[in-house]
XYZ file of C-alpha atoms in Angstrom:
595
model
C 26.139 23.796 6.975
C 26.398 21.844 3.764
C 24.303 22.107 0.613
C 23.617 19.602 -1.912
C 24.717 20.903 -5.712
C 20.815 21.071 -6.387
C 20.452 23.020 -3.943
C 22.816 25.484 -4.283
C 22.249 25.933 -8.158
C 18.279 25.499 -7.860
C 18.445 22.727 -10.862
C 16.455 19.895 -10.135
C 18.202 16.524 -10.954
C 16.614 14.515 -13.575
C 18.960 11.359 -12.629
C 17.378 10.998 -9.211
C 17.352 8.157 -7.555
C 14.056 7.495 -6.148
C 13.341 5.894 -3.358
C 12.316 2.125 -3.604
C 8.778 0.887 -4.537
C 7.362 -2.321 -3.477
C 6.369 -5.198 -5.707
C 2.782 -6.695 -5.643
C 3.767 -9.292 -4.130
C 6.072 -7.832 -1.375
C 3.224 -5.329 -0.701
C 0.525 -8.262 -0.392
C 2.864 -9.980 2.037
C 2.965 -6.451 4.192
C -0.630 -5.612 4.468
C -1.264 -9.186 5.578
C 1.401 -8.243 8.006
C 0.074 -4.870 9.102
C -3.694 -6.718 9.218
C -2.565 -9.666 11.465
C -3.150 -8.080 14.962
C -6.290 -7.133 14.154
C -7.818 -10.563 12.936
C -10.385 -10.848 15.139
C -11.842 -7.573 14.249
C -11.543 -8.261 10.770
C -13.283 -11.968 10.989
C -16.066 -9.734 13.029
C -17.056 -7.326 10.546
C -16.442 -10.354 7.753
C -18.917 -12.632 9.970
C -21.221 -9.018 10.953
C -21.126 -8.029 6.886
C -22.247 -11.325 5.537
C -25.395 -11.841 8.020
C -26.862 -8.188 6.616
C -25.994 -9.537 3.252
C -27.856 -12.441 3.731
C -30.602 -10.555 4.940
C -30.997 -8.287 2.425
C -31.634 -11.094 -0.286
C -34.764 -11.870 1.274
C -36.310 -8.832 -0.391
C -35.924 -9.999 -3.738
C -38.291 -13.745 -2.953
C -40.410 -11.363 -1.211
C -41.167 -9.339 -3.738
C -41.950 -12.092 -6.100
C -44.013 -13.486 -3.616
C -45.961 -10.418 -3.741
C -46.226 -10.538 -7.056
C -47.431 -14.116 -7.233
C -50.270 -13.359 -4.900
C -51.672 -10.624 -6.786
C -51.269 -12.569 -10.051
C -53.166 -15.497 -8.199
C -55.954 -13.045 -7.491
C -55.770 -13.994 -3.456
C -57.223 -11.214 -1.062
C -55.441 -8.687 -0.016
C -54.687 -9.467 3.712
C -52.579 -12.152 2.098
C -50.319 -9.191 1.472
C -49.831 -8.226 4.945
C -47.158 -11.110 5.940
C -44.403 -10.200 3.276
C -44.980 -6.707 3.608
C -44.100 -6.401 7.509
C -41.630 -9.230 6.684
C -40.246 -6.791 3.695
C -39.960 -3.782 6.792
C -38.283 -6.191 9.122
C -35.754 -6.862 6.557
C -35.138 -3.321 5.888
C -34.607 -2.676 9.512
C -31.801 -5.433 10.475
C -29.832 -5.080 7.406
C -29.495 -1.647 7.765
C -28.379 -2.248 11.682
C -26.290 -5.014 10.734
C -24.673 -3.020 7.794
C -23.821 -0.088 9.744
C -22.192 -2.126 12.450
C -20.763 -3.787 9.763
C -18.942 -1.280 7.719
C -18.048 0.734 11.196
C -16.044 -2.678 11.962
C -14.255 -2.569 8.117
C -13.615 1.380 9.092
C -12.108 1.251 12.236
C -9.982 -1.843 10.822
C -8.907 0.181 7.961
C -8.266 3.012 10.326
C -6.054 1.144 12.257
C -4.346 -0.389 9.599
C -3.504 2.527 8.196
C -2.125 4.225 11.285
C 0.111 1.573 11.829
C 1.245 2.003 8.397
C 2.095 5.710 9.122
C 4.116 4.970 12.141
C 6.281 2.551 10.428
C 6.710 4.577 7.029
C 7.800 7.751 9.653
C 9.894 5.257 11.584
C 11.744 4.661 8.677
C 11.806 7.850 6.587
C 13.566 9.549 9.871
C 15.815 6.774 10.049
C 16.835 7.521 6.156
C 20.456 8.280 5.693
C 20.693 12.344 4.579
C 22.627 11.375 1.560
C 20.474 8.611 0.117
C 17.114 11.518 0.719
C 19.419 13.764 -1.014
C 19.966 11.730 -3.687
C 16.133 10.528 -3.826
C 15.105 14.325 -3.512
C 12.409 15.873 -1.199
C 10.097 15.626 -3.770
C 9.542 12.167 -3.762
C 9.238 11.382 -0.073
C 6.726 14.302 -0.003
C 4.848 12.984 -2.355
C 4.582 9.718 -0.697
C 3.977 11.435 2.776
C 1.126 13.442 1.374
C -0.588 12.299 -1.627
C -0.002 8.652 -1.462
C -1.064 8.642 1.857
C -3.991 10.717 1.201
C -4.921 7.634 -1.673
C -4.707 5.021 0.823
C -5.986 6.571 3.197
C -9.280 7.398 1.194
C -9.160 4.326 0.318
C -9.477 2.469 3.604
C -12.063 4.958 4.591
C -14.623 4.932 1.290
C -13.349 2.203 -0.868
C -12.381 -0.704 1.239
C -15.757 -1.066 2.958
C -17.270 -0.563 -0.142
C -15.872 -3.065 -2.038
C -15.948 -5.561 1.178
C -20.198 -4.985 1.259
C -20.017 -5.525 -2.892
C -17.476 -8.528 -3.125
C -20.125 -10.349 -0.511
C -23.596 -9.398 -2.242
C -22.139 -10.739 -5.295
C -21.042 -13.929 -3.972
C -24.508 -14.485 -2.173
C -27.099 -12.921 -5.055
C -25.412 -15.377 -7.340
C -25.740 -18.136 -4.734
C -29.188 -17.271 -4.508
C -30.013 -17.208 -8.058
C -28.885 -20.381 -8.314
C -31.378 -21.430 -5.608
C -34.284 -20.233 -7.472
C -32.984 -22.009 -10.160
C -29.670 -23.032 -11.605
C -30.130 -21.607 -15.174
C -30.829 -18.467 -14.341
C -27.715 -18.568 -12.608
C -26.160 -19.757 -15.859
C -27.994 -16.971 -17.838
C -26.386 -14.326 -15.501
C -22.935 -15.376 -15.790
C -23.323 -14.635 -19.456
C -22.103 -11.106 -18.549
C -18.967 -12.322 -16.899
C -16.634 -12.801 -20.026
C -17.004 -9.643 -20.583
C -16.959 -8.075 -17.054
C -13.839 -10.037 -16.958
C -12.293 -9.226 -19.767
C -13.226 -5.360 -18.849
C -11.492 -5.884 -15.444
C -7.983 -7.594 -16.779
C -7.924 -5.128 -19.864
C -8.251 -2.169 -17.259
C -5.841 -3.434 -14.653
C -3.005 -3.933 -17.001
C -3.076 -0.441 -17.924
C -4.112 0.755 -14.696
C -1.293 -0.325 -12.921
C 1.226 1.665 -15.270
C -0.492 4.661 -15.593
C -1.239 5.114 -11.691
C 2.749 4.109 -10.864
C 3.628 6.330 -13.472
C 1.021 9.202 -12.634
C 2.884 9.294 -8.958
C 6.360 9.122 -9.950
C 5.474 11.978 -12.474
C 3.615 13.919 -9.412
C 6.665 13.289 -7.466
C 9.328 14.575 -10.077
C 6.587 17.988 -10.192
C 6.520 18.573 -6.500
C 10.505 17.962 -6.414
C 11.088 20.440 -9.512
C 8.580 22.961 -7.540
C 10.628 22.760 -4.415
C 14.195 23.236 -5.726
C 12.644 25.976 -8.024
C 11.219 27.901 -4.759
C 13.773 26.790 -2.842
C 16.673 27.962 -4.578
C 14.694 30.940 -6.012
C 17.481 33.925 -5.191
C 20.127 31.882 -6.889
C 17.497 31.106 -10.052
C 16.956 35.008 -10.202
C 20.544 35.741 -9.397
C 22.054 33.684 -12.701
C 18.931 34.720 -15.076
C 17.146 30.776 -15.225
C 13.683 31.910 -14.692
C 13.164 30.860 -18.112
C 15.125 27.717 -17.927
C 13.391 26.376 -14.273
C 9.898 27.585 -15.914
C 9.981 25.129 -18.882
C 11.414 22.433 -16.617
C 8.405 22.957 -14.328
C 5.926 23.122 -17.201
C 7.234 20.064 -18.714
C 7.007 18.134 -15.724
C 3.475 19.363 -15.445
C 2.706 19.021 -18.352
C 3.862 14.796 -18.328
C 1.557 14.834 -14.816
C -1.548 16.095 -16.728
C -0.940 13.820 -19.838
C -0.647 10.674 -17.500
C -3.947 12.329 -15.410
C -6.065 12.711 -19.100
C -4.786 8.647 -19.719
C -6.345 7.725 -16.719
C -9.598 10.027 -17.652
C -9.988 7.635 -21.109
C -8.857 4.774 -19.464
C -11.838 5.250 -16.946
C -14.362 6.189 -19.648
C -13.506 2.932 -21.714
C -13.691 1.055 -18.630
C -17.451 2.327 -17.887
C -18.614 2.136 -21.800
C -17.743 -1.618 -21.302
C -19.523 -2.264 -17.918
C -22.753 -1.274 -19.355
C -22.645 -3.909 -22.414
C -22.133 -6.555 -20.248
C -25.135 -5.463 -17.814
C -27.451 -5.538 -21.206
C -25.891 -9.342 -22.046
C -26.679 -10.681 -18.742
C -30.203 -8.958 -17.707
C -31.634 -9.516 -21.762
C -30.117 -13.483 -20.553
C -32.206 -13.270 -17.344
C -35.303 -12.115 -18.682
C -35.151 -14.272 -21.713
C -34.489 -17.719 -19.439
C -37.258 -16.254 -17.582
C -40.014 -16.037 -20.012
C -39.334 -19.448 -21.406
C -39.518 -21.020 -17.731
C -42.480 -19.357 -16.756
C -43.898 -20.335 -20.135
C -43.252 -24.547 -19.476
C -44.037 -24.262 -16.447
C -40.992 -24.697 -14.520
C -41.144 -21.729 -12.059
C -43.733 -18.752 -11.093
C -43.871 -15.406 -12.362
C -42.989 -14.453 -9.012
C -39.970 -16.427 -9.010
C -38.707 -15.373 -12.153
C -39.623 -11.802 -11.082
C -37.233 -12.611 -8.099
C -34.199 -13.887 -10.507
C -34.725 -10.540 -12.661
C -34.494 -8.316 -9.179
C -31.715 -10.301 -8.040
C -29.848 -9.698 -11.314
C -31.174 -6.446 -11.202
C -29.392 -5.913 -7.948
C -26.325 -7.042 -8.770
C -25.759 -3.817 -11.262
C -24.905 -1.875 -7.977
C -22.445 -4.252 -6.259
C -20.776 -5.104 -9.338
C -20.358 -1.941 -11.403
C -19.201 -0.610 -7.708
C -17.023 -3.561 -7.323
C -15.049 -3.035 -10.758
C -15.106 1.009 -10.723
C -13.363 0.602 -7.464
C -10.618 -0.795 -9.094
C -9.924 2.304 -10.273
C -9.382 3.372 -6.343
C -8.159 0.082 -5.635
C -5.240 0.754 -8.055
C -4.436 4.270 -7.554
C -4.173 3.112 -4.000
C -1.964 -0.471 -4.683
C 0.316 2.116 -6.593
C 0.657 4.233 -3.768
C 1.051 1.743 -1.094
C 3.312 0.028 -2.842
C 5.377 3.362 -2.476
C 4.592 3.506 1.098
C 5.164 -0.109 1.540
C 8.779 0.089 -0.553
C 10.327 2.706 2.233
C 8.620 0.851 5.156
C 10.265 -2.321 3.620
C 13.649 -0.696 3.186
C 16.917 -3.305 4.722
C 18.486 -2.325 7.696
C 21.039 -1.697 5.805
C 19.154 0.924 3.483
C 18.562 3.198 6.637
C 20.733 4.754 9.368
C 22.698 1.816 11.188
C 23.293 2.884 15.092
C 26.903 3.030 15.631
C 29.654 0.203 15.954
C 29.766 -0.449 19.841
C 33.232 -0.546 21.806
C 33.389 -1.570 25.161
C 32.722 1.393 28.131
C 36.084 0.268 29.442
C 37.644 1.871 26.161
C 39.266 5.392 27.016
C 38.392 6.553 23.548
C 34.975 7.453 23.372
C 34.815 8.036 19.502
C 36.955 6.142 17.153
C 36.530 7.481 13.500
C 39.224 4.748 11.603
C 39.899 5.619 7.470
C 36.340 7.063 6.856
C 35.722 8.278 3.321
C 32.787 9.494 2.009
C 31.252 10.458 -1.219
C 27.897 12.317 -2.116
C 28.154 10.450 -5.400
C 30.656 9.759 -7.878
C 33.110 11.969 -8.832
C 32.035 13.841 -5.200
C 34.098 12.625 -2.625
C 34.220 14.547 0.583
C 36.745 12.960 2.929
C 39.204 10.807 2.416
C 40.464 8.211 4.932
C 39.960 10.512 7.891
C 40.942 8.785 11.228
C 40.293 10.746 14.339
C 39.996 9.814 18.127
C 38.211 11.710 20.518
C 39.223 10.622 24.220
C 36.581 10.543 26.981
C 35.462 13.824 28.269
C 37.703 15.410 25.282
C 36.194 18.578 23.080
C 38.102 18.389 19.805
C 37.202 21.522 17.191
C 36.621 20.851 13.702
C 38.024 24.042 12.006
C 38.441 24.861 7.733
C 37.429 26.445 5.301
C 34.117 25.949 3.320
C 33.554 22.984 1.748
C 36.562 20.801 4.060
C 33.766 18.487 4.742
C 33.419 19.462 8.323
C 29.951 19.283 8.534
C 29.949 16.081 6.567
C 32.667 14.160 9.182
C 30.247 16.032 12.168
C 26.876 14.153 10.779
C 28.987 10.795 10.169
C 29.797 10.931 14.179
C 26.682 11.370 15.019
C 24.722 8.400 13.043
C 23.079 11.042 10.552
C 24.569 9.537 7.732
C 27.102 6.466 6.619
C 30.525 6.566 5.651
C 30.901 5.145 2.308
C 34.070 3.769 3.497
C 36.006 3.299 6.938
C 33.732 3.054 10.171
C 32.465 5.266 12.858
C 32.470 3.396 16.451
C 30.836 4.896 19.766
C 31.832 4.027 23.338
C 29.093 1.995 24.978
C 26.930 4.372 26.875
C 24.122 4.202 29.930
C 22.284 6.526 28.110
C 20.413 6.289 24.736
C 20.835 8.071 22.640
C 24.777 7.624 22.798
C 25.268 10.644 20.336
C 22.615 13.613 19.552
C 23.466 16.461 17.152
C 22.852 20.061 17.093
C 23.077 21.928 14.035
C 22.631 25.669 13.216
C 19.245 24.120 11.372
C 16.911 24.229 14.136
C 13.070 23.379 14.520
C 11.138 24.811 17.050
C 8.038 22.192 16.612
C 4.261 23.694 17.562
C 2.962 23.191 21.009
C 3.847 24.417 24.223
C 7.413 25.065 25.276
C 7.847 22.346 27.598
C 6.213 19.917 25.118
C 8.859 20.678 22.832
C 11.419 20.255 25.112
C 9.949 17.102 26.302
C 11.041 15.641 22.921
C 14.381 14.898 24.103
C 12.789 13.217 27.660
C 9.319 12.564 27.323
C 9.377 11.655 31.257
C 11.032 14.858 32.353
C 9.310 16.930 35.496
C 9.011 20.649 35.528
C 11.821 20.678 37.193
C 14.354 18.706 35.058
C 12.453 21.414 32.374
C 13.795 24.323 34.221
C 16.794 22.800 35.321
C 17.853 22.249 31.617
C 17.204 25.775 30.342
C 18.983 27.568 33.458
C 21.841 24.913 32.314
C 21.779 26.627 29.243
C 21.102 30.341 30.345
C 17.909 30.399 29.074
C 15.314 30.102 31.845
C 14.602 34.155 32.251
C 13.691 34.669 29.007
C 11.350 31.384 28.971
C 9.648 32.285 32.354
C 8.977 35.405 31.167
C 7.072 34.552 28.145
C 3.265 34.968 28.120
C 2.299 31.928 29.614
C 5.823 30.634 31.009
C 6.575 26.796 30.097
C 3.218 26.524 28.954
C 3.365 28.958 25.888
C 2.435 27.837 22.579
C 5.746 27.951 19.967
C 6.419 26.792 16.735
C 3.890 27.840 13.354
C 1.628 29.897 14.536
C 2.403 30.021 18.311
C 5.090 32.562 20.039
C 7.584 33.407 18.144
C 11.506 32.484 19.297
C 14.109 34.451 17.681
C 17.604 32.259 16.266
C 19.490 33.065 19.418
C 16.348 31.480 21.636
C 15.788 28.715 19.267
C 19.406 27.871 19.441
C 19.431 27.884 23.542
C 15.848 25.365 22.977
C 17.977 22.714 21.039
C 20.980 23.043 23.836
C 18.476 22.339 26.467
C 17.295 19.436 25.030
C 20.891 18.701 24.151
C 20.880 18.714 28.434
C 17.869 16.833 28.913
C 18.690 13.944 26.585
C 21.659 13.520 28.557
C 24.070 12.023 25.846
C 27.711 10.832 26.703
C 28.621 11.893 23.470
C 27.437 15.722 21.772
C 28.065 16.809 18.527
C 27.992 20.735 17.261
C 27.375 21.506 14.004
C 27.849 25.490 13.686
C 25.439 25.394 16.244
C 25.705 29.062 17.289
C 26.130 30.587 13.932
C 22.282 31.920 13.917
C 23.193 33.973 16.041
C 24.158 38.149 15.551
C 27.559 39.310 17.116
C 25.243 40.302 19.757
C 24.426 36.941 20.734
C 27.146 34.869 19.667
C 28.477 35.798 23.539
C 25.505 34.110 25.044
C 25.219 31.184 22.819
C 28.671 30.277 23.198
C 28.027 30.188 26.973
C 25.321 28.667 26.548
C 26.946 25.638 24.026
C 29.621 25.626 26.934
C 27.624 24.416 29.736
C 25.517 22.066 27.693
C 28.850 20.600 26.900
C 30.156 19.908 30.332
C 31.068 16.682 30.771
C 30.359 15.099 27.740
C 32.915 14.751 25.004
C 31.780 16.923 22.111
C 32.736 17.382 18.493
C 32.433 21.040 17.584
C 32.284 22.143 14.229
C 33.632 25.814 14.886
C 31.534 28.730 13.352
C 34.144 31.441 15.100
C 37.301 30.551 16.396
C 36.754 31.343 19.748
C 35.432 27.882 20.116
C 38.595 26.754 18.565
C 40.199 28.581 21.349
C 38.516 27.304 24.099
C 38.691 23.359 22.716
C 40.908 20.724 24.174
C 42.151 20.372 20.676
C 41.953 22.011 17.481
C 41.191 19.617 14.331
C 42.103 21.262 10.881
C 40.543 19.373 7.501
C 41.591 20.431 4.288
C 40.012 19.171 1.048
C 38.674 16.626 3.862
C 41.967 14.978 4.761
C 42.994 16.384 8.457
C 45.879 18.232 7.915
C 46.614 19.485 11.617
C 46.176 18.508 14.741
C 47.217 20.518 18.318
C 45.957 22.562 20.831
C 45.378 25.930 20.050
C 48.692 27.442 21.019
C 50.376 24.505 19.623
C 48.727 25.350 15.975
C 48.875 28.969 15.653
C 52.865 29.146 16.606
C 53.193 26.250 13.998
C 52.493 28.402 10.703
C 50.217 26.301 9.017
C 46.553 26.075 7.623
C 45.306 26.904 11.112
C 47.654 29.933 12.348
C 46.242 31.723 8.689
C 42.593 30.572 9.504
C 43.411 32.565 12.370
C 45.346 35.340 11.690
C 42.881 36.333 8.980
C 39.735 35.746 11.666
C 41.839 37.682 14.170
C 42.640 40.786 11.694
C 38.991 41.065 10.485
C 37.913 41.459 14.405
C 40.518 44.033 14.875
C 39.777 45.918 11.605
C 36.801 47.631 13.135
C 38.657 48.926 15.918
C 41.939 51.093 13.840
């Protein structure tokens, strides 16, 4: 198992290097992109939204209508037309709106899902180092709370602003109907909605990138803190890791109250320029009823329609303040989705099957960052059907050298190729870091085969010794596991990964400690386990106790990660070198219980 410096000392890194964020105009270019299978659906609810728009201006004319026939003094059954008209009205808009806005949800909806599936696609594909080097915090962040933004978004805002952005469009059109300068009276107000809008947005767009990088750098100082909380106590830096975390929240609440003013300033404005344009209105109104040039009921209208505009609009620009707390964090979303191939975990080189060498690691270094090189021009062939040991002491980088064989991470220098395989994956790890993911037990073996029977279930686990214990659980293959379910101890946990080690069927398996969960008492039965998952398939074991070494094909010593021996296991311990003390000291410790 290896551990990150951060990790071990429980400092959070300041110098992180966070993971990429989008530009506007990279993340305009995606959403178009994630929106384009849907476009039907989208010109629907467009099309759907603007007919209940449309109807819903016919209140206004009918109101003034209304009020022209009482001011004319005409009976009362003149009434009776716009009235029912005015209920009618009422009726399809609000039918057409609903339909409407459950059109913009269920696109939004979909949009977004596809946007999840693409930013977990390529957050598992991340290379351990670069995450490392990014930090949890910040991918959590963007997993959680900039999700959560968007996703809010799509469901409250979007549809919202889509309804808004169309009754403004058509009011104004229909002002302009009535007559064309109380159209021009109206847009009085826009200078200064305008110049609200654009003095907002330039500061909104800072604050909100800067309120989730700062929310990020919290939740990553709150991890390591937590995380690394025995070694914090251990070396007296309570103190220390408290004012890091308080300063960190401390820059998250000050960017939070900026946002708080910002909004307030933002509002103060809105309401001056709804006084400009309905004092315009009213005044345009009174002079053209006075020559003459419409009704009272027709400048009542314009006044309404103006009047109704304070919803759409004032909703309009307040969601901008949604709008960019949500561009800020789908540009985050959008800038790991949008990551180069090269950015994520490349598969393998390929050789050809013919090749008798089924892994072919040629002068790979690596380095966790400058100054932290790990190995250095390790080469290293592993022959068809071959298990080669990885034995040293801590820190050799043998952990490191098992995760570049098996695609987890890149070698910073050298390459890594894999014998063309009928099966896919080519290479799957095991590592003594195992998740046993909620749901039922064959569900979370079925994560390796998703097509698997029953039977290839039960033939996996009595591959790996470990189908008594899991038909004797509560409810057999169907028992719940994982948070909150049935609880497997290490040793069981361990056996889960080797059987879907079984199921996925690799050519090629690599063993990272993988039975080093385990007590003395069931080291035994792991090992035996690890053994008959591995038949068959070459296998890279990184050696927790030396009787894997033992029982290897070939022993691999690292040192300071340069291999420094190479043999079988006879051939090494008779040869006096790094490996025969490795072993002699293993060897005495075992037999030091028993004198």
């Amino acid at each position: 198992m290896t551990t990150t410096p951060s990790a071990t000392s429980g400092i959070a890194d300041d110098s992180a290097e966070l993971l990429p964020i989008a530009t506007g105009a990279r993340t305009r270019a995606a959403l178009r992109t994630l929106i384009r299978p849907d476009r039907g659906r989208a010109i629907l609810a467009l099309g759907v939204l603007v007919g209940a728009t449309a109807v819903g201006l016919l209140v206004q004319p009918l109101l003034g209508r209304i009020v022209d026939i009482v001011a004319d003094g005409r009976p009362a059954d003149a009434l009776t037309l716009p009235v029912v008209l005015l209920l009618v009205v009422a009726v399809v808009q609000g039918v057409t709106t609903t339909l409407g806005l459950t059109q913009v949800a269920r696109l939004g909806e979909t949009v977004l899902a596809r946007l999840r599936e693409q930013f977990i696609e390529r957050a598992l594909q991340l290379p351990a180092d670069r995450l490392e080097r990014a930090g949890a915090g910040d991918l959590t962040a963007r997993v959680t709370g900039d999700v959560a933004r968007v996703a809010e978004a799509v469901r409250s805002a979007l549809p919202e602003m889509a309804r808004s952005v169309l009754a403004i469009v058509l009011t104004l059109g229909a002002m302009a109907l009535l007559d064309v300068r109380f159209l021009l009276a109206a847009l009085l107000a826009v200078p200064v909605q305008a110049l609200t809008a654009r003095w907002y947005v330039t500061r909104a767009v800072t604050v909100y990138a800067d309120q989730r990088v700062a929310n990020g750098a919290q939740q990553q100082q709150l991890l390591e803190t937590i995380g690394g909380a025995v070694t914090v106590r251990g070396h007296r830096l309570e103190e220390q890791h408290t004012e890091k975390s308080a300063a960190r929240s401390r820059r998250a609440v000050e960017l939070t109250m900026r946002s708080v003013h910002l909004v307030l300033g933002f509002y103060a404005r809105l309401h001056i320029a709804e006084y400009i344009g309905l004092a315009a209105v009213l005044v345009t109104g009174f002079f053209l009823v006075r020559d003459g040039s419409v009704s009272i009921g027709t400048a009542t209208a314009a006044a309404l329609y103006f009047h109704s505009l304070f919803g759409p609009v004032n909703a309009a620009l307040v969601l901008l303040d949604d709008a960019q707390s949500a561009a800020a964090g789908l540009a985050r979303l959008v800038g790991v989705t949008d990551l180069k191939e090269s950015a994520v975990r490349l598969p393998h080189q390929r050789t050809g099957s013919t090749s008798e060498a089924a892994v072919t690691v040629d002068a790979v270094s690596h380095a966790y960052g400058p100054g932290r090189t790990v190995l250095h021009e390790v080469s290293l062939t592993l022959r068809a059907g071959e298990h080669v040991a990885l034995v040293g002491t801590s820190g050799a980088g043998k952990s490191t050298l098992a995760r570049l064989v098996a695609g987890v991470q890149q070698p910073t220098g050298g390459t890594v190729s894999v014998a063309e395989g009928k099966t896919a994956p080519s290479v799957v790890l095991v590592t003594q870091e195992v998740h046993v993911f909620t749901g039922t037990l064959a569900d979370d073996l079925r994560l390796a085969r998703p097509d698997a029977t029953d039977a290839d279930l039960r033939t996996a686990l009595a591959t790996v010794h470990a189908l008594e214990w899991a038909e004797a659980l509560p409810e057999g293959l169907a028992t719940v596991v994982g948070e909150g379910g049935h609880r497997l101890d290490p040793a069981r946990a361990q056996q889960l990964a080797l059987a879907r080690l079984v199921l996925a069927d690799p050519p090629v398996a690599v063993l990272d400690e993988a039975t080093a969960e385990a007590g003395s008492a069931g080291a035994r039965t792991l090992e035996r386990s690890a053994e008959a998952a591995l038949a068959g398939r070459t296998a890279l074991v990184v050696a927790h106790r030396l009787t894997q070494a033992v029982a290897a094909d070939r022993i691999v010593v690292l040192e300071a990660g340069r291999v420094v021996e190479s043999g079988t296991h006879d051939e090494l311990r008779t040869a006096d070198g790094p490996y025969a003390v490795l072993w002699h000291a293993w060897s005495g410790s075992r037999a030091a219980p028993h004198l």
